[in-house]
Amino acid sequence: MNLYLRYFDKEALVYNADEAVDFLKSIPEIGVDEALETDIREYAASEVYYPKRYKVRPRVYFIVIKTTAATMADFKQKKAVRSVGVATTERRELAASAATKLTEVCPGWYEGSLDFKRVVMVPATGKHEYRDTHFEVRCKAESGIDCYNRIVEHLRGRVDNRSQFPSAKGKNFRFKYLGMWK
């Protein structure tokens, strides 16, 4: 694993932590001490792939990036970009399955809960404000999205029309299929 280092217009692609430390020592503004050397060596040896940023002085940093590029030209042309990790792929599959679960038709009883911003009047001032409100219901529905639509339709007729309802796909709406209706 190689390291790319940059401080303003000074940059280098080095092949080990010793070369990285030597490059940093060649820049007078960067005070290389034992702690910084140790940290760069640990970063180079670790399994961490995200870029690392080190503070030189307020609002001035240098960066270190791990790469598999053999040359500076390869690095600049992004030929050594890491492939998409398994965790990212798994997250996408979970999001796709959650969206599919939401639209899956399965008539029956559903338990749905919704956290939304409700507009209420403050009696002391006569002004309105948003308040976080939790609402839970059991209803007959055809799918998760139908359960969401029924909840929102019910609430729209009972709360101020300026109230804000979250997306059905967001974390503020949850539902559970309870079983078939009789």
mmCIF file of C-alpha atoms in Angstrom:
data_model
loop_
_atom_site.group_PDB
_atom_site.id
_atom_site.type_symbol
_atom_site.label_atom_id
_atom_site.label_comp_id
_atom_site.label_asym_id
_atom_site.label_seq_id
_atom_site.Cartn_x
_atom_site.Cartn_y
_atom_site.Cartn_z
ATOM 1 C CA MET A 1 0.000 0.000 0.000
ATOM 2 C CA ASN A 2 1.427 3.378 -1.020
ATOM 3 C CA LEU A 3 0.809 6.782 0.553
ATOM 4 C CA TYR A 4 -0.050 10.037 -1.180
ATOM 5 C CA LEU A 5 0.837 13.166 0.843
ATOM 6 C CA ARG A 6 -0.079 16.753 0.030
ATOM 7 C CA TYR A 7 0.590 20.077 1.712
ATOM 8 C CA PHE A 8 -0.613 22.980 -0.466
ATOM 9 C CA ASP A 9 1.294 22.544 -3.767
ATOM 10 C CA LYS A 10 3.862 20.089 -2.362
ATOM 11 C CA GLU A 11 2.845 16.492 -2.969
ATOM 12 C CA ALA A 12 4.448 13.068 -3.105
ATOM 13 C CA LEU A 13 3.577 9.441 -3.684
ATOM 14 C CA VAL A 14 5.705 7.333 -1.347
ATOM 15 C CA TYR A 15 5.978 3.585 -0.916
ATOM 16 C CA ASN A 16 6.320 3.279 2.866
ATOM 17 C CA ALA A 17 5.956 5.216 6.124
ATOM 18 C CA ASP A 18 9.691 6.054 6.334
ATOM 19 C CA GLU A 19 9.576 7.858 2.989
ATOM 20 C CA ALA A 20 6.424 9.675 4.133
ATOM 21 C CA VAL A 21 8.162 10.923 7.279
ATOM 22 C CA ASP A 22 11.205 12.006 5.229
ATOM 23 C CA PHE A 23 8.933 13.958 2.862
ATOM 24 C CA LEU A 24 7.229 15.702 5.782
ATOM 25 C CA LYS A 25 10.565 16.561 7.391
ATOM 26 C CA SER A 26 11.597 18.276 4.138
ATOM 27 C CA ILE A 27 8.778 20.819 4.650
ATOM 28 C CA PRO A 28 9.879 23.393 7.259
ATOM 29 C CA GLU A 29 6.338 24.507 8.226
ATOM 30 C CA ILE A 30 5.423 21.002 9.414
ATOM 31 C CA GLY A 31 6.929 20.201 12.772
ATOM 32 C CA VAL A 32 7.488 16.451 12.684
ATOM 33 C CA ASP A 33 7.716 15.031 16.185
ATOM 34 C CA GLU A 34 7.729 11.459 17.522
ATOM 35 C CA ALA A 35 3.938 11.402 18.009
ATOM 36 C CA LEU A 36 3.325 12.390 14.377
ATOM 37 C CA GLU A 37 5.853 9.817 13.126
ATOM 38 C CA THR A 38 4.207 7.098 15.212
ATOM 39 C CA ASP A 39 0.745 8.064 14.031
ATOM 40 C CA ILE A 40 1.756 7.982 10.356
ATOM 41 C CA ARG A 41 3.428 4.588 10.802
ATOM 42 C CA GLU A 42 0.300 3.190 12.539
ATOM 43 C CA TYR A 43 -1.941 4.632 9.815
ATOM 44 C CA ALA A 44 0.225 3.043 7.093
ATOM 45 C CA ALA A 45 0.131 -0.341 8.860
ATOM 46 C CA SER A 46 -3.593 -0.290 9.679
ATOM 47 C CA GLU A 47 -6.552 -1.569 7.665
ATOM 48 C CA VAL A 48 -8.077 1.928 7.612
ATOM 49 C CA TYR A 49 -8.487 3.339 4.088
ATOM 50 C CA TYR A 50 -10.082 6.731 4.643
ATOM 51 C CA PRO A 51 -7.854 9.798 4.135
ATOM 52 C CA LYS A 52 -6.186 11.225 7.205
ATOM 53 C CA ARG A 53 -5.845 14.958 7.846
ATOM 54 C CA TYR A 54 -3.236 16.441 10.181
ATOM 55 C CA LYS A 55 -3.372 19.971 11.572
ATOM 56 C CA VAL A 56 -0.298 22.145 11.054
ATOM 57 C CA ARG A 57 -1.791 25.337 12.494
ATOM 58 C CA PRO A 58 -5.339 26.788 12.663
ATOM 59 C CA ARG A 59 -7.150 26.103 9.358
ATOM 60 C CA VAL A 60 -4.005 24.644 7.748
ATOM 61 C CA TYR A 61 -3.688 20.874 7.249
ATOM 62 C CA PHE A 62 -1.796 18.277 5.259
ATOM 63 C CA ILE A 63 -3.399 15.039 4.086
ATOM 64 C CA VAL A 64 -2.298 11.437 3.774
ATOM 65 C CA ILE A 65 -4.210 9.045 1.513
ATOM 66 C CA LYS A 66 -3.629 5.296 1.133
ATOM 67 C CA THR A 67 -3.561 4.123 -2.464
ATOM 68 C CA THR A 68 -2.586 1.163 -4.610
ATOM 69 C CA ALA A 69 -1.374 3.460 -7.413
ATOM 70 C CA ALA A 70 2.195 2.743 -8.495
ATOM 71 C CA THR A 71 2.846 6.196 -9.947
ATOM 72 C CA MET A 72 1.649 9.740 -9.388
ATOM 73 C CA ALA A 73 0.025 9.699 -12.858
ATOM 74 C CA ASP A 74 -2.010 6.605 -11.931
ATOM 75 C CA PHE A 75 -3.108 8.267 -8.711
ATOM 76 C CA LYS A 76 -4.136 11.468 -10.517
ATOM 77 C CA GLN A 77 -6.123 9.490 -13.110
ATOM 78 C CA LYS A 78 -7.827 7.530 -10.317
ATOM 79 C CA LYS A 79 -6.727 4.191 -11.709
ATOM 80 C CA ALA A 80 -6.185 2.794 -8.220
ATOM 81 C CA VAL A 81 -9.628 3.510 -6.798
ATOM 82 C CA ARG A 82 -10.736 0.872 -4.331
ATOM 83 C CA SER A 83 -13.664 -1.256 -5.420
ATOM 84 C CA VAL A 84 -17.030 -0.868 -3.710
ATOM 85 C CA GLY A 85 -16.922 -2.689 -0.404
ATOM 86 C CA VAL A 86 -19.220 -5.466 0.675
ATOM 87 C CA ALA A 87 -20.711 -3.260 3.412
ATOM 88 C CA THR A 88 -21.828 -0.652 0.863
ATOM 89 C CA THR A 89 -23.404 -3.339 -1.318
ATOM 90 C CA GLU A 90 -25.176 -4.851 1.693
ATOM 91 C CA ARG A 91 -26.539 -1.411 2.693
ATOM 92 C CA ARG A 92 -27.933 -0.895 -0.807
ATOM 93 C CA GLU A 93 -29.579 -4.321 -0.717
ATOM 94 C CA LEU A 94 -31.125 -3.552 2.691
ATOM 95 C CA ALA A 95 -32.489 -0.240 1.409
ATOM 96 C CA ALA A 96 -33.901 -1.965 -1.670
ATOM 97 C CA SER A 97 -35.510 -4.688 0.467
ATOM 98 C CA ALA A 98 -37.006 -2.048 2.813
ATOM 99 C CA ALA A 99 -38.553 -0.201 -0.138
ATOM 100 C CA THR A 100 -39.827 -3.498 -1.539
ATOM 101 C CA LYS A 101 -41.252 -4.441 1.859
ATOM 102 C CA LEU A 102 -43.094 -1.120 1.990
ATOM 103 C CA THR A 103 -44.925 -1.748 -1.312
ATOM 104 C CA GLU A 104 -45.437 -5.499 -0.883
ATOM 105 C CA VAL A 105 -49.183 -6.236 -1.030
ATOM 106 C CA CYS A 106 -50.323 -8.281 1.954
ATOM 107 C CA PRO A 107 -53.866 -7.407 3.096
ATOM 108 C CA GLY A 108 -54.486 -7.501 6.831
ATOM 109 C CA TRP A 109 -53.959 -5.664 10.092
ATOM 110 C CA TYR A 110 -50.968 -3.380 10.404
ATOM 111 C CA GLU A 111 -49.496 -1.559 13.358
ATOM 112 C CA GLY A 112 -48.002 1.726 12.201
ATOM 113 C CA SER A 113 -46.184 4.475 14.074
ATOM 114 C CA LEU A 114 -45.338 7.917 12.779
ATOM 115 C CA ASP A 115 -43.207 10.699 14.267
ATOM 116 C CA PHE A 116 -44.133 14.059 12.751
ATOM 117 C CA LYS A 117 -43.923 17.818 13.364
ATOM 118 C CA ARG A 118 -47.274 19.070 14.608
ATOM 119 C CA VAL A 119 -48.198 22.753 14.628
ATOM 120 C CA VAL A 120 -49.715 23.794 17.966
ATOM 121 C CA MET A 121 -50.635 27.136 19.454
ATOM 122 C CA VAL A 122 -48.864 28.228 22.631
ATOM 123 C CA PRO A 123 -51.653 29.698 24.832
ATOM 124 C CA ALA A 124 -49.320 32.052 26.727
ATOM 125 C CA THR A 125 -48.082 33.830 23.593
ATOM 126 C CA GLY A 126 -50.781 33.083 21.041
ATOM 127 C CA LYS A 127 -48.070 32.024 18.589
ATOM 128 C CA HIS A 128 -47.690 28.675 16.852
ATOM 129 C CA GLU A 129 -44.748 26.283 17.096
ATOM 130 C CA TYR A 130 -43.732 22.867 15.823
ATOM 131 C CA ARG A 131 -43.761 20.007 18.313
ATOM 132 C CA ASP A 132 -42.470 16.501 17.754
ATOM 133 C CA THR A 133 -45.465 14.187 17.989
ATOM 134 C CA HIS A 134 -45.590 10.397 18.053
ATOM 135 C CA PHE A 135 -48.703 8.653 16.688
ATOM 136 C CA GLU A 136 -49.418 4.918 16.738
ATOM 137 C CA VAL A 137 -52.355 3.077 15.234
ATOM 138 C CA ARG A 138 -53.604 -0.358 14.248
ATOM 139 C CA CYS A 139 -55.475 -0.341 10.978
ATOM 140 C CA LYS A 140 -56.598 -2.504 8.091
ATOM 141 C CA ALA A 141 -54.423 -1.958 5.052
ATOM 142 C CA GLU A 142 -53.219 -3.599 1.850
ATOM 143 C CA SER A 143 -49.497 -2.838 2.327
ATOM 144 C CA GLY A 144 -47.038 -0.793 4.379
ATOM 145 C CA ILE A 145 -47.460 2.217 2.103
ATOM 146 C CA ASP A 146 -51.247 1.905 2.346
ATOM 147 C CA CYS A 147 -50.900 1.917 6.153
ATOM 148 C CA TYR A 148 -48.784 5.102 5.911
ATOM 149 C CA ASN A 149 -51.306 6.771 3.588
ATOM 150 C CA ARG A 150 -54.211 5.929 5.908
ATOM 151 C CA ILE A 151 -52.369 7.348 8.927
ATOM 152 C CA VAL A 152 -51.481 10.598 7.143
ATOM 153 C CA GLU A 153 -54.994 10.967 5.721
ATOM 154 C CA HIS A 154 -56.461 10.493 9.201
ATOM 155 C CA LEU A 155 -54.073 13.046 10.748
ATOM 156 C CA ARG A 156 -54.489 15.685 8.010
ATOM 157 C CA GLY A 157 -58.137 16.076 8.991
ATOM 158 C CA ARG A 158 -57.310 16.484 12.695
ATOM 159 C CA VAL A 159 -54.168 18.648 12.912
ATOM 160 C CA ASP A 160 -53.188 22.071 11.595
ATOM 161 C CA ASN A 161 -52.546 21.939 7.840
ATOM 162 C CA ARG A 162 -49.027 23.355 8.390
ATOM 163 C CA SER A 163 -47.967 20.179 10.189
ATOM 164 C CA GLN A 164 -45.142 18.266 8.496
ATOM 165 C CA PHE A 165 -45.273 14.533 7.821
ATOM 166 C CA PRO A 166 -42.146 12.465 7.118
ATOM 167 C CA SER A 167 -41.538 10.246 4.115
ATOM 168 C CA ALA A 168 -42.830 6.702 4.276
ATOM 169 C CA LYS A 169 -39.304 5.525 3.424
ATOM 170 C CA GLY A 170 -37.654 7.432 6.278
ATOM 171 C CA LYS A 171 -36.835 6.393 9.817
ATOM 172 C CA ASN A 172 -39.834 8.259 11.276
ATOM 173 C CA PHE A 173 -42.358 5.772 9.915
ATOM 174 C CA ARG A 174 -42.419 2.161 11.085
ATOM 175 C CA PHE A 175 -44.930 -0.554 10.464
ATOM 176 C CA LYS A 176 -45.492 -4.172 11.383
ATOM 177 C CA TYR A 177 -47.815 -6.695 9.757
ATOM 178 C CA LEU A 178 -50.030 -8.200 12.463
ATOM 179 C CA GLY A 179 -51.945 -10.759 10.433
ATOM 180 C CA MET A 180 -54.839 -11.390 8.094
ATOM 181 C CA TRP A 181 -58.189 -9.800 8.811
ATOM 182 C CA LYS A 182 -61.318 -11.943 9.256
#
